[in-house]
Short mmCIF file of C-alpha atoms in Angstrom, two decimals:
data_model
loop_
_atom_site.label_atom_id
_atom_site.label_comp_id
_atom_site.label_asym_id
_atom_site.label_seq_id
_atom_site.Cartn_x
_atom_site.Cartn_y
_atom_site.Cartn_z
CA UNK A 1 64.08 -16.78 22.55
CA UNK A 2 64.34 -18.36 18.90
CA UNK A 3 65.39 -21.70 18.37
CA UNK A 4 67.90 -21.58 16.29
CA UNK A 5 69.06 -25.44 15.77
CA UNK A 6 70.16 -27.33 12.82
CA UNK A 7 68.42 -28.36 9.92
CA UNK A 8 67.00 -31.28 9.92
CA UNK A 9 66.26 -31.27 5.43
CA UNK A 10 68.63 -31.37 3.29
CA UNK A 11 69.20 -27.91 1.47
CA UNK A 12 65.90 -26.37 2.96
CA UNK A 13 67.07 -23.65 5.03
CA UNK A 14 64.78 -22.76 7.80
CA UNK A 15 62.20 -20.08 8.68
CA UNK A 16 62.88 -19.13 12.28
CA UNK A 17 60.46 -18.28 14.95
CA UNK A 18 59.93 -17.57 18.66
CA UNK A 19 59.08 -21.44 19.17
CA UNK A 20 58.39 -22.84 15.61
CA UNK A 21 60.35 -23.84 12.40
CA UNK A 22 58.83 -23.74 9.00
CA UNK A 23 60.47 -25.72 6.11
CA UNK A 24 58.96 -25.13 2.65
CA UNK A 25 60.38 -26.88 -0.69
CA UNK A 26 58.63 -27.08 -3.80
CA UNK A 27 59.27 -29.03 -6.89
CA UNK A 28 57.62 -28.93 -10.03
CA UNK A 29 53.81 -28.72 -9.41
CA UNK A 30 54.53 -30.17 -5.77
CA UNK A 31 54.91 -28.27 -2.40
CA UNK A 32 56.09 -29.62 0.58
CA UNK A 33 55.22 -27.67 3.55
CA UNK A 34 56.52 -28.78 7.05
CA UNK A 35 56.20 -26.98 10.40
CA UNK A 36 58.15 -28.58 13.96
CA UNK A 37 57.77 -27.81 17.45
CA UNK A 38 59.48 -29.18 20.04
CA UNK A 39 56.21 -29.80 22.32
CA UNK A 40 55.00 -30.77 18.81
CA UNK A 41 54.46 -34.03 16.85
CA UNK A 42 57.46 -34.60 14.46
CA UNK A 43 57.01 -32.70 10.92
CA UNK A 44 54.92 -35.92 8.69
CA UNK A 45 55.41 -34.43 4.95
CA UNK A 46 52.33 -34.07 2.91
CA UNK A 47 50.97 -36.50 0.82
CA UNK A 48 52.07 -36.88 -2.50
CA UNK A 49 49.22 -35.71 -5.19
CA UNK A 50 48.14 -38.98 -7.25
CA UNK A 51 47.81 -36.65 -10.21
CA UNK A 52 49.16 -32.89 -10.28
CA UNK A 53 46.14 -30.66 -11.63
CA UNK A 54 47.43 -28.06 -13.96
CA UNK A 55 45.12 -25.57 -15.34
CA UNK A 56 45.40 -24.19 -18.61
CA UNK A 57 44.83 -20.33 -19.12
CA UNK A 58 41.30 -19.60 -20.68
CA UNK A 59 41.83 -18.48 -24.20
CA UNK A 60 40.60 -15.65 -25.53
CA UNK A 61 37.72 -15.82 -28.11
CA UNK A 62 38.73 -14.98 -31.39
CA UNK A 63 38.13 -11.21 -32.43
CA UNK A 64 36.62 -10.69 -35.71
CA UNK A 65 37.52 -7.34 -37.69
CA UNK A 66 34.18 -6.15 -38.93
CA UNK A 67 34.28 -7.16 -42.60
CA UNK A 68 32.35 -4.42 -44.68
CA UNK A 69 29.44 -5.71 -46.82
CA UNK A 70 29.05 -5.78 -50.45
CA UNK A 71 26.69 -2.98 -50.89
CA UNK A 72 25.97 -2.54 -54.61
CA UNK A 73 23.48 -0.03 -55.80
CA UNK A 74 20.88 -0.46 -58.90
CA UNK A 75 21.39 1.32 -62.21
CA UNK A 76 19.42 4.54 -62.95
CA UNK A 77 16.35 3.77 -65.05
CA UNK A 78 14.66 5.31 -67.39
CA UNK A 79 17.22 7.49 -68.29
CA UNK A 80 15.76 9.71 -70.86
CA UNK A 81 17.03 13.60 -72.56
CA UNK A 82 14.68 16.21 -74.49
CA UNK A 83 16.25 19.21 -76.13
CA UNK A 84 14.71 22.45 -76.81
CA UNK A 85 16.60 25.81 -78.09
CA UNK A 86 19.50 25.96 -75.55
CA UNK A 87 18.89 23.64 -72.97
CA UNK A 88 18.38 19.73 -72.13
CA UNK A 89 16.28 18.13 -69.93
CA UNK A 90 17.66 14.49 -68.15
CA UNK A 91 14.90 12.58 -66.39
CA UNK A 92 15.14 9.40 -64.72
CA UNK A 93 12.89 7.07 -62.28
CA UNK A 94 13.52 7.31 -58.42
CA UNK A 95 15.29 4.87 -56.36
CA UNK A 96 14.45 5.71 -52.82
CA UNK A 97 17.64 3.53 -51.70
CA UNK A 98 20.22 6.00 -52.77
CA UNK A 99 21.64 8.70 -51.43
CA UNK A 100 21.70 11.08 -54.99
CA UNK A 101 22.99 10.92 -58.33
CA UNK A 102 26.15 11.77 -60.74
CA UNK A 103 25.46 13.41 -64.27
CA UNK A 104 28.17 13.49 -66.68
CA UNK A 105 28.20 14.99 -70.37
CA UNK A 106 30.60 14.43 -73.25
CA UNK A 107 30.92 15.61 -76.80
CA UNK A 108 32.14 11.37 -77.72
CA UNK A 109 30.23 8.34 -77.16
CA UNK A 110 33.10 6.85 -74.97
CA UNK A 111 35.53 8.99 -73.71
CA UNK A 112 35.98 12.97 -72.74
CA UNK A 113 33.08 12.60 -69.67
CA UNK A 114 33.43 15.08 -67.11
CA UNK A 115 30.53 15.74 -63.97
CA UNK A 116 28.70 18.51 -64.66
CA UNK A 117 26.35 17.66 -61.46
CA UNK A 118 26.20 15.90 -58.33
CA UNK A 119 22.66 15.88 -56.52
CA UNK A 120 23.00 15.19 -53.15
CA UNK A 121 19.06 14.24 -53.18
CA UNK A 122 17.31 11.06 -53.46
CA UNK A 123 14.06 12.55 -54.40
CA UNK A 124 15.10 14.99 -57.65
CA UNK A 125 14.54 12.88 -60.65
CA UNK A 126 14.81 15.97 -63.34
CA UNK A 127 18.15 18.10 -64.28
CA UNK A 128 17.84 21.09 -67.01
CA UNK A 129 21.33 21.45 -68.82
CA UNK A 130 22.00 25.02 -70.32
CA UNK A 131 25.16 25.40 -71.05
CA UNK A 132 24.53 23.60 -74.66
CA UNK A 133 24.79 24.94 -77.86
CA UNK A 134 22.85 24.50 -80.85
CA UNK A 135 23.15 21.70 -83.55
CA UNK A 136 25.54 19.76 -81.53
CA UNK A 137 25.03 16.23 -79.97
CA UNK A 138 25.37 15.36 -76.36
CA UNK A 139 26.51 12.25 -74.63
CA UNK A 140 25.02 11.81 -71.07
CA UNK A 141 25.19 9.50 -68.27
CA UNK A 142 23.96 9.35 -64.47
CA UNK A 143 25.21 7.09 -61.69
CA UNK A 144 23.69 6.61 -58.50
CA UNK A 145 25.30 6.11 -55.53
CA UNK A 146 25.09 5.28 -51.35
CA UNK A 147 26.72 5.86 -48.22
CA UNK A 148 29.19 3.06 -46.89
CA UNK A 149 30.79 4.07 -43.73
CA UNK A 150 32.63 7.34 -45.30
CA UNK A 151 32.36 6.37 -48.84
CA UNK A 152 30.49 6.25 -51.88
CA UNK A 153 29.46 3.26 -53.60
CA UNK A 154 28.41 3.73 -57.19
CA UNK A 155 26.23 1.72 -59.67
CA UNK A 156 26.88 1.09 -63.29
CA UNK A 157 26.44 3.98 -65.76
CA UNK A 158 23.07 4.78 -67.61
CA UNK A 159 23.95 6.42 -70.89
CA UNK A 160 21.61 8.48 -73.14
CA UNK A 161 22.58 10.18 -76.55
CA UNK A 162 20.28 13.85 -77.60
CA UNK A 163 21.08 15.91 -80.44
CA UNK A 164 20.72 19.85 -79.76
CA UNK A 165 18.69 21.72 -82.59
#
């Protein structure tokens, strides 16, 4: 049969059992648990922590973005044009650190550039223009470039001038 008598805290309200009562309060960062029995001891409360312990959530470590790295890429050297009849032959010196080269042509020194060829090859170090025509002077210039992630990085323009006879 449960025992069912009054409460002996003040606005704790009682867990009933067959033979037991529970009383449970809790305060801030203290709990006071109780349990009576009649063929028990009187409920003693607990004792009082000197110091409450409260435990602060780990923080996460700090997540870096991955900042891309300057990559810069060497200009093209010895950039040198011969012209024969129709045609004019751009050589330059290999860089084995690139992944292939840019050639542009113009009919002005500084402006009016457009790419006549891009060599997907690290290794070719010679390009024969032929569609020149005679007694006119070219403008070339190559850039190399590299892979970074999905894009190109380009060095600084090599420029060389030949005059078509």
């Amino acid at each position: 049969m449960p025992y069912t008598a009054g409460n002996a805290f003040d606005g704790v309200a009682p867990y009933v059992s067959n033979v037991t009562r529970q009383y449970r309060a809790e305060a801030g960062n203290v709990v006071y648990a109780a349990t009576y029995d009649a063929d028990l001891q009187p409920p003693t409360p607990a004792p009082a922590p000197t110091q409450p312990v409260i435990q602060q959530p780990a923080s996460p470590a700090p997540v870096q973005s991955p900042v891309p790295s300057k990559v810069t890429v060497a200009k093209v050297k010895k950039f040198k044009a011969s012209a024969k009849k129709k045609a004019v032959t751009l050589k330059w010196k290999k860089n084995k650190k690139v992944k292939g080269y840019v050639i542009e042509r113009s009919l002005k020194k500084n402006k009016g550039y457009k790419v006549i060829k891009k060599i997907n090859k690290k290794t070719t170090v010679k390009y024969v223009d032929r569609k020149v025509k005679k007694s006119k002077t070219y403008y070339y210039r190559i850039k190399a470039f590299v892979k970074n992630g999905s894009k190109n990085v380009y060095s600084k323009y090599s420029t060389v001038r030949v005059k078509v006879k």
